[in-house]
Coordinates of C-alpha atoms in Angstrom, one line a residue:
X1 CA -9.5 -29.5 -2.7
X2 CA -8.8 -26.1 -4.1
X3 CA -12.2 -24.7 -5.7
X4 CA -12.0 -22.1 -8.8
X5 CA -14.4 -19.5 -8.4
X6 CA -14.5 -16.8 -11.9
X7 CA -14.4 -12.8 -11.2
X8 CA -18.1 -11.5 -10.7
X9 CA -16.8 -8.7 -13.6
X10 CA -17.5 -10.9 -16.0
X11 CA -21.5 -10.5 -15.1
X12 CA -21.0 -6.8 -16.0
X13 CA -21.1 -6.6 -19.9
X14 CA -21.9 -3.8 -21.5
X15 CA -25.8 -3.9 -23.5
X16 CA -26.7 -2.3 -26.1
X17 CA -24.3 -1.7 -28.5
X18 CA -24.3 -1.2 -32.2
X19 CA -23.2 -4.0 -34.3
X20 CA -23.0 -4.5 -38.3
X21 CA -25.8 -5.5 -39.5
X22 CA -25.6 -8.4 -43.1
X23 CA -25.5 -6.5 -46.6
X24 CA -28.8 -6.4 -47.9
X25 CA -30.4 -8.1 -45.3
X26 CA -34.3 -7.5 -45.7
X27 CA -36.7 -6.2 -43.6
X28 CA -39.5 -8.4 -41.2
X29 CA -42.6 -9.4 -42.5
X30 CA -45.5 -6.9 -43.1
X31 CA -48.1 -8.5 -45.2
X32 CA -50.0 -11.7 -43.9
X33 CA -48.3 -15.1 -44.9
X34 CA -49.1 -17.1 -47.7
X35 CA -52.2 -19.4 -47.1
X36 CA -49.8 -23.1 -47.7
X37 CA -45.8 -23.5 -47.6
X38 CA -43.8 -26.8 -47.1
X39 CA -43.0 -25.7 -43.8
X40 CA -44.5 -24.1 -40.7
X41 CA -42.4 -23.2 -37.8
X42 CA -44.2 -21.9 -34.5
X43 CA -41.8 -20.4 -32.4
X44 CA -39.2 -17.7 -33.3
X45 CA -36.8 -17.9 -30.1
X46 CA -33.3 -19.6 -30.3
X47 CA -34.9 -23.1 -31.1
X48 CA -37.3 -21.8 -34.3
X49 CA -34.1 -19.5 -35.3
X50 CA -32.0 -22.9 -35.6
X51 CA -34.6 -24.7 -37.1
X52 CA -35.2 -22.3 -40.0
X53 CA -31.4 -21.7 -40.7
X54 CA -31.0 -25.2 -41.1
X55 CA -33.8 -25.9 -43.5
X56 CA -31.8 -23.2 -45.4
X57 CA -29.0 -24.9 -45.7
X58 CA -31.2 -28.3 -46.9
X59 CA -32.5 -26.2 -49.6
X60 CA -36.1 -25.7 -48.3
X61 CA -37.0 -21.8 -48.5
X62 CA -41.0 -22.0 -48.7
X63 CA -41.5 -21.4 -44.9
X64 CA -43.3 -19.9 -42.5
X65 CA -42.4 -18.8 -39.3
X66 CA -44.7 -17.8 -36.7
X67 CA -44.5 -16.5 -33.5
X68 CA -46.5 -14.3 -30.5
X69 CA -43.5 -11.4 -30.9
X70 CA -42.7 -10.9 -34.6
X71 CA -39.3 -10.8 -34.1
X72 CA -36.3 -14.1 -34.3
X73 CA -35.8 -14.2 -30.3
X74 CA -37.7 -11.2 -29.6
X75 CA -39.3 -12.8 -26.6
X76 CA -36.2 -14.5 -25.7
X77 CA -34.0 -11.0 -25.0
X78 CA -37.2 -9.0 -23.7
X79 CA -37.1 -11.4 -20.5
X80 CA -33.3 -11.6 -20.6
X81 CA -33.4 -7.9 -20.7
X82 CA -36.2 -7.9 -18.0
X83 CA -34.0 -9.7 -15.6
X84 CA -30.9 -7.4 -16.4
X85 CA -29.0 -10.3 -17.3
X86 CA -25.5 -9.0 -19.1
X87 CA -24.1 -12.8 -19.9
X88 CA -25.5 -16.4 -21.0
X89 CA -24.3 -19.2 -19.0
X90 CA -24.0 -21.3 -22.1
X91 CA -20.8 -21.4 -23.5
X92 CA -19.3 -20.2 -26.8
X93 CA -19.8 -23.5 -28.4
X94 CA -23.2 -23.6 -27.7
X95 CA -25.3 -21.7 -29.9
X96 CA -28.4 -21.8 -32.5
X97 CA -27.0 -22.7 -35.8
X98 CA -26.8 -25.3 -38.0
X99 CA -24.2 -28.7 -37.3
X100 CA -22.6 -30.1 -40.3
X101 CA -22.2 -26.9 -42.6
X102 CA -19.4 -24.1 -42.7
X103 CA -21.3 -21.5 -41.2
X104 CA -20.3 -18.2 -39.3
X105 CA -20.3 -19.7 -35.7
X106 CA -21.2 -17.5 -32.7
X107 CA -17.3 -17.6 -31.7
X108 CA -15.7 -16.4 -35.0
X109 CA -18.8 -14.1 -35.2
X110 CA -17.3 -12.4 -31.7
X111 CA -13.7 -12.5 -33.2
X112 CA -15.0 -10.8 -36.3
X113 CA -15.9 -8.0 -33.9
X114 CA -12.7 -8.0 -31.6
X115 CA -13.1 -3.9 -31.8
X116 CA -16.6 -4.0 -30.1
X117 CA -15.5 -6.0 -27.0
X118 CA -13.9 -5.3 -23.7
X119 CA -10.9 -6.5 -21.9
X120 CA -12.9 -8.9 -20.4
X121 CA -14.6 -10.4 -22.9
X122 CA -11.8 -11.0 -25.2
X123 CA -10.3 -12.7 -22.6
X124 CA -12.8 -15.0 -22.1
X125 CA -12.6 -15.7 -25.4
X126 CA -9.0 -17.1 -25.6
X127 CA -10.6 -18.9 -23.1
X128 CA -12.8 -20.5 -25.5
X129 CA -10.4 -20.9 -28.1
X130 CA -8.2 -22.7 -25.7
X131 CA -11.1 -25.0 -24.9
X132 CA -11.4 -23.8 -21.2
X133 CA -15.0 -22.5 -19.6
X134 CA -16.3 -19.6 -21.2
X135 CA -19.3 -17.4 -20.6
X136 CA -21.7 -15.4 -23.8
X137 CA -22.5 -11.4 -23.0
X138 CA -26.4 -11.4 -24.2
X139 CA -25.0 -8.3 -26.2
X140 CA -22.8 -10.8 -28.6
X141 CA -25.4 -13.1 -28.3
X142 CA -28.3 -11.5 -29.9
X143 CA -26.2 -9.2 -32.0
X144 CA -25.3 -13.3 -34.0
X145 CA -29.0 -13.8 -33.6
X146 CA -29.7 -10.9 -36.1
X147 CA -26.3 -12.0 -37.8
X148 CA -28.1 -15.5 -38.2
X149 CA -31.6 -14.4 -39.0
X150 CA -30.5 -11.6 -41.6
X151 CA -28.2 -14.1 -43.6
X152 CA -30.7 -17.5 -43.3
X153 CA -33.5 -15.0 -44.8
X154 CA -35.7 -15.7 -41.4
X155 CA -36.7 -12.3 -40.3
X156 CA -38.6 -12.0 -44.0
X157 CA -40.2 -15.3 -43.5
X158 CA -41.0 -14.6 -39.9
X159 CA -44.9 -13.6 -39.2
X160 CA -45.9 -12.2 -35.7
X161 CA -49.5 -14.5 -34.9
X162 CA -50.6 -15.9 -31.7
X163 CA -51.3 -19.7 -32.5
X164 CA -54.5 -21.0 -31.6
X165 CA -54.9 -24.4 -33.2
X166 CA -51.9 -26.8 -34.7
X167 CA -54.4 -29.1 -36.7
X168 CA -52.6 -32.3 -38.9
X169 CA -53.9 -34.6 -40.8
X170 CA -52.4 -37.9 -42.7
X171 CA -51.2 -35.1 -45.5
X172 CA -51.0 -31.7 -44.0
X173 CA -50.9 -29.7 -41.0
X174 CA -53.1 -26.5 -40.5
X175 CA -51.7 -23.4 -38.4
X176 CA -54.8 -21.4 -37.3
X177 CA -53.2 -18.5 -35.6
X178 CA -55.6 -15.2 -34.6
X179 CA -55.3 -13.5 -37.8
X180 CA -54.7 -15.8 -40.7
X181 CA -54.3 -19.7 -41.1
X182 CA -51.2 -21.6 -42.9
X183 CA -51.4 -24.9 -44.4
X184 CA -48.2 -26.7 -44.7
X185 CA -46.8 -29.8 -45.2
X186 CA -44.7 -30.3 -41.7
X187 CA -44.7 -28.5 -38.8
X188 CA -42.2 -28.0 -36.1
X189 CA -43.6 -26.7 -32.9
X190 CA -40.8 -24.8 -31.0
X191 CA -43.0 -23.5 -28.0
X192 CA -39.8 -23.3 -25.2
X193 CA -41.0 -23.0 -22.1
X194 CA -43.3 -21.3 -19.4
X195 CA -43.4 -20.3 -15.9
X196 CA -43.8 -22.5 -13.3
X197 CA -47.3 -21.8 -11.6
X198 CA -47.2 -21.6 -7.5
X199 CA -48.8 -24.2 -5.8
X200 CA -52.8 -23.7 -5.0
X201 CA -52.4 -24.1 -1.8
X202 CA -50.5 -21.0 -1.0
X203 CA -53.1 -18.3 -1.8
X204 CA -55.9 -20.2 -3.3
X205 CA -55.2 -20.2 -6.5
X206 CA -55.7 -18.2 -9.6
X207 CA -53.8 -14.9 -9.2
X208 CA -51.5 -13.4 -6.9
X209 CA -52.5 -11.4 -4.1
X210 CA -51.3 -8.0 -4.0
X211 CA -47.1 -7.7 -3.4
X212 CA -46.8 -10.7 -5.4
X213 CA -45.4 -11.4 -8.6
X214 CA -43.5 -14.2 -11.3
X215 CA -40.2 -13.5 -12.3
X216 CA -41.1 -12.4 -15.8
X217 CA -43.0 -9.2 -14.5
X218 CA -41.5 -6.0 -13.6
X219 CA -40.2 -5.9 -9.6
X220 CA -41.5 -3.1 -8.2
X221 CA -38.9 -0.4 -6.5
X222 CA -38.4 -0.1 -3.0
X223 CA -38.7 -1.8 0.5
X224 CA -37.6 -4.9 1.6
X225 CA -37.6 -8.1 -1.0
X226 CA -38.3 -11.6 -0.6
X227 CA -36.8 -13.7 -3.8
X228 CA -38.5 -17.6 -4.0
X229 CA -36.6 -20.0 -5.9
X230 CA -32.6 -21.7 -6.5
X231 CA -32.0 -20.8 -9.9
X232 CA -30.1 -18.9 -12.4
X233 CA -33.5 -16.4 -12.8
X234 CA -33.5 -15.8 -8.7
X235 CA -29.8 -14.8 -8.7
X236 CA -30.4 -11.9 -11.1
X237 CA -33.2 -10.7 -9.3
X238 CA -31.3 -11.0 -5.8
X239 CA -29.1 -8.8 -7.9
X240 CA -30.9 -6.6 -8.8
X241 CA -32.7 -6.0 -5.1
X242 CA -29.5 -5.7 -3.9
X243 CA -28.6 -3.1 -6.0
X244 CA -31.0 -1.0 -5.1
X245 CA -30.0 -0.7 -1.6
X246 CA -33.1 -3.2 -0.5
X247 CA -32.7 -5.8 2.0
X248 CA -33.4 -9.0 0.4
X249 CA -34.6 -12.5 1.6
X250 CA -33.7 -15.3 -0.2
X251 CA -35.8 -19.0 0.2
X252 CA -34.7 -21.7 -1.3
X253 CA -36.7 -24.9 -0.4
X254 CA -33.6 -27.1 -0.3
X255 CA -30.7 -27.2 2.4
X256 CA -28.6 -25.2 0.0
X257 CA -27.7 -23.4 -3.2
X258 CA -25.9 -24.8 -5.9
X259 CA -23.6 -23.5 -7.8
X260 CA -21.9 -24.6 -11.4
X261 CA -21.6 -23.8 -14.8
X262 CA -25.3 -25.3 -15.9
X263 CA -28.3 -26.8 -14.9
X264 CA -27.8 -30.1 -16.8
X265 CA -24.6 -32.4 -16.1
X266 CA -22.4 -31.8 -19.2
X267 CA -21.6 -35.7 -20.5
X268 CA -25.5 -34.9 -21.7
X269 CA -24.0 -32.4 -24.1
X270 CA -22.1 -35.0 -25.7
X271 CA -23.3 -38.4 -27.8
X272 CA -22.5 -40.7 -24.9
X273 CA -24.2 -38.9 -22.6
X274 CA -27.4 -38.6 -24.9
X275 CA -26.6 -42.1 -25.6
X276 CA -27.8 -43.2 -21.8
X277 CA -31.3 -42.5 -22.8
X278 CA -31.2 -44.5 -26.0
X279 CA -33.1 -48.2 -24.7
X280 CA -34.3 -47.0 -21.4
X281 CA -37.4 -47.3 -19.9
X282 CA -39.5 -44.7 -19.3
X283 CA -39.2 -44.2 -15.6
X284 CA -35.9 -45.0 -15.9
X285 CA -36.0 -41.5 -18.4
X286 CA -37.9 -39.3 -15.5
X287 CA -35.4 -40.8 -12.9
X288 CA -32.3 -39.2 -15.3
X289 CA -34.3 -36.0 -16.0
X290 CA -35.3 -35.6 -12.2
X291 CA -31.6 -36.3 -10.8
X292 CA -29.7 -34.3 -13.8
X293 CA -31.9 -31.9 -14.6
X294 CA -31.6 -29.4 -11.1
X295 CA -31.6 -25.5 -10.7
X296 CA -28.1 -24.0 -10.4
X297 CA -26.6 -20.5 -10.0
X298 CA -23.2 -19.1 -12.4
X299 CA -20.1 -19.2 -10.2
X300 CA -19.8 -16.3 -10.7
X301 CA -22.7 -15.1 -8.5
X302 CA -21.4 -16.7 -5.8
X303 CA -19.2 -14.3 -4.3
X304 CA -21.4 -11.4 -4.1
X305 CA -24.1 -13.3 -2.7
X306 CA -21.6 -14.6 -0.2
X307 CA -20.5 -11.2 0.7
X308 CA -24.2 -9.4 1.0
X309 CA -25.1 -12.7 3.0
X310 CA -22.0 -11.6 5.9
X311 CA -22.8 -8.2 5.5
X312 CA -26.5 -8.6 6.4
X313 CA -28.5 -7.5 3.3
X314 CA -29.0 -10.6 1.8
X315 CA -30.7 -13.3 4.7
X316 CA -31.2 -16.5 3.4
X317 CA -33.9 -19.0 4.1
X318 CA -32.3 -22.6 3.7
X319 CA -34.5 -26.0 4.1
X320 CA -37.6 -23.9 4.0
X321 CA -40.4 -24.5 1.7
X322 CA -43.5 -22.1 1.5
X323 CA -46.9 -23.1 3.2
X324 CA -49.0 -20.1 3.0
X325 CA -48.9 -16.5 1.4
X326 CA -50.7 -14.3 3.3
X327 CA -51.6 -10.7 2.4
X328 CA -49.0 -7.9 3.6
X329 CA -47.2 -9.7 1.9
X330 CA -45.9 -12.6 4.7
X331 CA -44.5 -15.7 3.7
X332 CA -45.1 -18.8 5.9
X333 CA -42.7 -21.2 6.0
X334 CA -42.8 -24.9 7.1
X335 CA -41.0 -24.7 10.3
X336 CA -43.5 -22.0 11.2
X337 CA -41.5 -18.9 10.8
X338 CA -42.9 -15.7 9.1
X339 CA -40.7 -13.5 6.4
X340 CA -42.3 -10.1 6.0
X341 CA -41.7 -8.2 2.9
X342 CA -43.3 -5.1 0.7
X343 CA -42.4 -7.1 -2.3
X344 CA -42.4 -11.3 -2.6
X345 CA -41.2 -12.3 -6.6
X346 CA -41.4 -16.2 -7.4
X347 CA -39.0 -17.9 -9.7
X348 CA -39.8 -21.3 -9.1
X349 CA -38.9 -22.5 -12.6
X350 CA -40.4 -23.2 -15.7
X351 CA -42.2 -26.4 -17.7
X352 CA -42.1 -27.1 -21.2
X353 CA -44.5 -26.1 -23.6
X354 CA -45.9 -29.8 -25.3
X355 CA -48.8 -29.0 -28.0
X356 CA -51.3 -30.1 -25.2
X357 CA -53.2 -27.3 -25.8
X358 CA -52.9 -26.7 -29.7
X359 CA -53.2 -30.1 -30.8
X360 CA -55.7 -33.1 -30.1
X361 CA -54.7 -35.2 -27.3
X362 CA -54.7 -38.2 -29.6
X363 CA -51.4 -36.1 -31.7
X364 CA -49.7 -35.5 -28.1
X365 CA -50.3 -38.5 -26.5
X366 CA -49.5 -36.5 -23.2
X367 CA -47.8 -39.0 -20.5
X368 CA -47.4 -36.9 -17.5
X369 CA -46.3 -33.7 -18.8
X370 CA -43.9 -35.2 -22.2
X371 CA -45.3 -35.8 -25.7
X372 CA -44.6 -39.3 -26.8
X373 CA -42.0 -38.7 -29.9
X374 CA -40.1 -40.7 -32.3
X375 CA -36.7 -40.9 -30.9
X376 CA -34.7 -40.6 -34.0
X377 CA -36.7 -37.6 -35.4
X378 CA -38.1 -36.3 -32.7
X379 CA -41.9 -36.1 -34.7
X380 CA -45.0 -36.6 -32.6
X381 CA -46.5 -40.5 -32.7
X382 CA -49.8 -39.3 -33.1
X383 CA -48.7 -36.8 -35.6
X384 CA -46.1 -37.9 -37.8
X385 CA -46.2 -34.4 -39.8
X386 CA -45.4 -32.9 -36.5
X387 CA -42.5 -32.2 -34.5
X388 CA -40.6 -30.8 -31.9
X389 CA -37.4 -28.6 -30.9
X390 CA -36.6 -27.7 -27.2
X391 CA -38.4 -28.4 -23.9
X392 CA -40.3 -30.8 -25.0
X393 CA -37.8 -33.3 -26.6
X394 CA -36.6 -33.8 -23.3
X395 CA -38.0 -37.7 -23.1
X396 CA -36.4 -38.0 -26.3
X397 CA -33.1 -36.4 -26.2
X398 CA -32.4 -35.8 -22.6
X399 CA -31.8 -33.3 -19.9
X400 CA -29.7 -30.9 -22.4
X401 CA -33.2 -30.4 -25.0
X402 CA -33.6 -27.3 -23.1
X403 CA -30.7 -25.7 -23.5
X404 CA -29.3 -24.2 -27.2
X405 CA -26.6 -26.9 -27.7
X406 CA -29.6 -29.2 -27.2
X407 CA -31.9 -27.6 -29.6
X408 CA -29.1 -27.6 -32.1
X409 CA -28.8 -31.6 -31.5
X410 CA -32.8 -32.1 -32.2
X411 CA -32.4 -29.6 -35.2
X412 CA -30.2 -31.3 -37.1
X413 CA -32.5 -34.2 -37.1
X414 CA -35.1 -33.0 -37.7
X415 CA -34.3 -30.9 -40.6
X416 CA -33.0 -33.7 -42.1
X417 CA -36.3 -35.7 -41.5
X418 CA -38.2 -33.0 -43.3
X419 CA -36.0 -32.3 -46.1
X420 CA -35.9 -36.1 -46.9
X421 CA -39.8 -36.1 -46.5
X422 CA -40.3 -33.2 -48.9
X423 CA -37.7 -34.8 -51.5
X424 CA -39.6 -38.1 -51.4
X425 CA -43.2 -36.7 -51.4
X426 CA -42.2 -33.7 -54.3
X427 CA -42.6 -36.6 -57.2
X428 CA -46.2 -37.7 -55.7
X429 CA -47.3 -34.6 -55.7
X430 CA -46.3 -33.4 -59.1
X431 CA -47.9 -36.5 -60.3
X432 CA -51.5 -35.7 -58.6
X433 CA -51.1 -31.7 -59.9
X434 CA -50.5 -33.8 -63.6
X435 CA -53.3 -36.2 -63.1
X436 CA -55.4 -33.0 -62.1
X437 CA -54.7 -31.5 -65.2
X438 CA -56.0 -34.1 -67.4

């Protein structure tokens, strides 16, 4: 069998460049936002960018947005950034956006700019137009972010807040964030995702000792490296070691890395592979998510880590999981060998953020780790005002609610849930402001 592996050049796009920016796009928010609106969105990353455009497009403009960074994404390319990540693995096709309307896609926004790209990345897309593998430089990416954001009208409607409370009741849901408080009459939590914490038994607990970070810190300079985890996030920072000149120690817990073009099997992307949740049990859903759902490396990574692996800089630890981190910084490992490093960073993954600890328990209904959510609009059971967008769709929607095709999947119907809501409560409502009158 004859295995394709891509050129690593494609991991080298350029960042930072200047892009044109929509005519008479407005500037972010300044002021606080107003005290009600028909919609509430927490969460500005890829997930809250889709949802908003989308309501756009429905015709619902009175929105909030609100989010810990101010900014559409902000958070999203600070850690991308952070990691020195250059490309997405997600493919052209896969995008925030809005399905069922003639907008600018992400691909004819990078054709737009042909001027702006290298060899390379044109290339890769006539890859995409020819309906082959294709890879997303971040550059492109959040350059159609801005593009999307500017001409949806979501930067003005976006509010940087840190959400305390997500309050609803049989009429209304209540956004308490730390500076002001947003009444609305849906909500759509789009939280993402957060670092995996180590396990307690390695250090105790609590924080890190000293030498010992997550992957979303910055990685100290210098002296030898020891990089925890199998995914996408460890690759970069294996890198990145190795680019310094550092000799680098990679453990990965199972007998081997894997390598393909995405975490999730791709028949999820499309309705028939979403379809195989639809009428299955419930540990039949966390068998699916457990078996589909697996950390992965770009092919493209795979022959520089091959090469620094011959050449001695990069030593990997296969089959070993981590018992005990000691202070030094020494990494125990099962079969009771000791890695010594100045420097140990852990990417052990992430889980997804649910409401557990904005809402009640009675509007999450938490079962182990998932919200319980209607599967056809993806709004909370014990919060019908409520729903959600990403991660924590997954029990809903399947192994792809993670990634930005999946988000577009769950936006579409959700926004269409709303919309129709807002349409069929609008006459109710004018008829109580009426009666109040008299």
């Amino acid at each position: 069998m004859i295995t394709f592996v891509p050129e690593p050049q494609l991991l080298e796009s350029p960042r930072g460049r200047e892009w044109p920016v929509v005519p008479g796009a407005r500037a972010a928010a300044t002021a606080e936002p107003p005290s009600s609106a028909d919609v509430v969105i927490v969460g500005a990353g890829p997930a809250g960018l889709a949802v908003a455009s989308a309501l756009w497009h429905h015709g619902v403009r009175d929105l909030v947005v609100v989010d810990r960074d101010g900014r559409p994404c902000g958070r999203f390319f600070d850690r991308i950034d952070l990691l020195g990540q250059r490309v997405l693995r997600s493919p052209y096709e896969h995008h925030p956006g809005v399905e069922g309307y003639r907008d600018c896609e992400l691909l004819d926004f990078a054709r737009l700019h042909w001027s702006v790209l290298t060899p390379v990345e044109r290339r890769e897309i006539r890859m995409a137009q020819a309906g082959h593998r294709s890879v997303v430089p971040v550059d492109v990416f959040e350059a159609y972010c801005r593009h999307l954001a500017a001409s949806h009208h979501v930067t003005e409607r976006t509010w940087r807040g840190s959400v305390r409370e997500v309050l609803p009741t049989s009429e209304a849901v209540t956004v308490r964030a730390d500076r002001f408080s947003v009444t609305a009459r849906h909500a759509v939590l789009c939280l993402g995702e957060e670092r995996r914490s180590a396990p307690d038994t390695w250090w105790g607990g609590g924080h890190p000792p000293r030498g010992v970070s997550y992957w979303d810190e910055p990685v100290p300079v210098g002296g030898k490296l020891a990089v925890v985890g199998a995914g996408l996030t460890a690759a970069h920072l294996i890198s990145n070691g190795l680019a310094q000149g550092r000799e680098v120690h990679w453990i990965v817990r199972e007998t081997g890395e894997r390598y393909q073009c995405a975490d999730v099997n791709s028949s999820f992307f499309r309705p028939e592979g979403r379809a195989r949740f639809d009428g299955v049990s419930w540990p039949e859903r966390l068998e699916l998510m457990g078996r589909f759902r697996r950390a992965s490396i770009m092919f493209e990574f795979r022959p520089m880590l091959e090469a620094a692996e011959a050449e001695g800089r990069l030593i990997v630890h296969r089959g070993k999981a981590i018992t005990k981190v000691a202070p030094g910084v020494a990494l125990h490992l099962e079969d009771g060998s000791r890695v010594s490093v100045e420097h140990a960073v852990l990417a052990l993954g992430t889980t997804p953020s649910i409401g557990d600890g904005l809402m009640p328990g009675e509007a999450v209904l938490d079962r182990g780790g998932w919200p319980q959510l209607d599967e056809r609009t993806f709004a909370y059971l014990g919060a019908p005002r409520v729903f959600a967008v990403g991660a924590a769709a997954g029990m809903a929607l399947g192994p792809a609610a993670r990634n930005i095709d999946g988000h577009r999947v769950a936006t579409a119907r959700v926004a269409a849930a709303v919309a129709e809501n807002l349409r069929r409560e609008a006459p109710l409502r004018t008829a109580a402001k009426d009666v109040a009158r008299v």
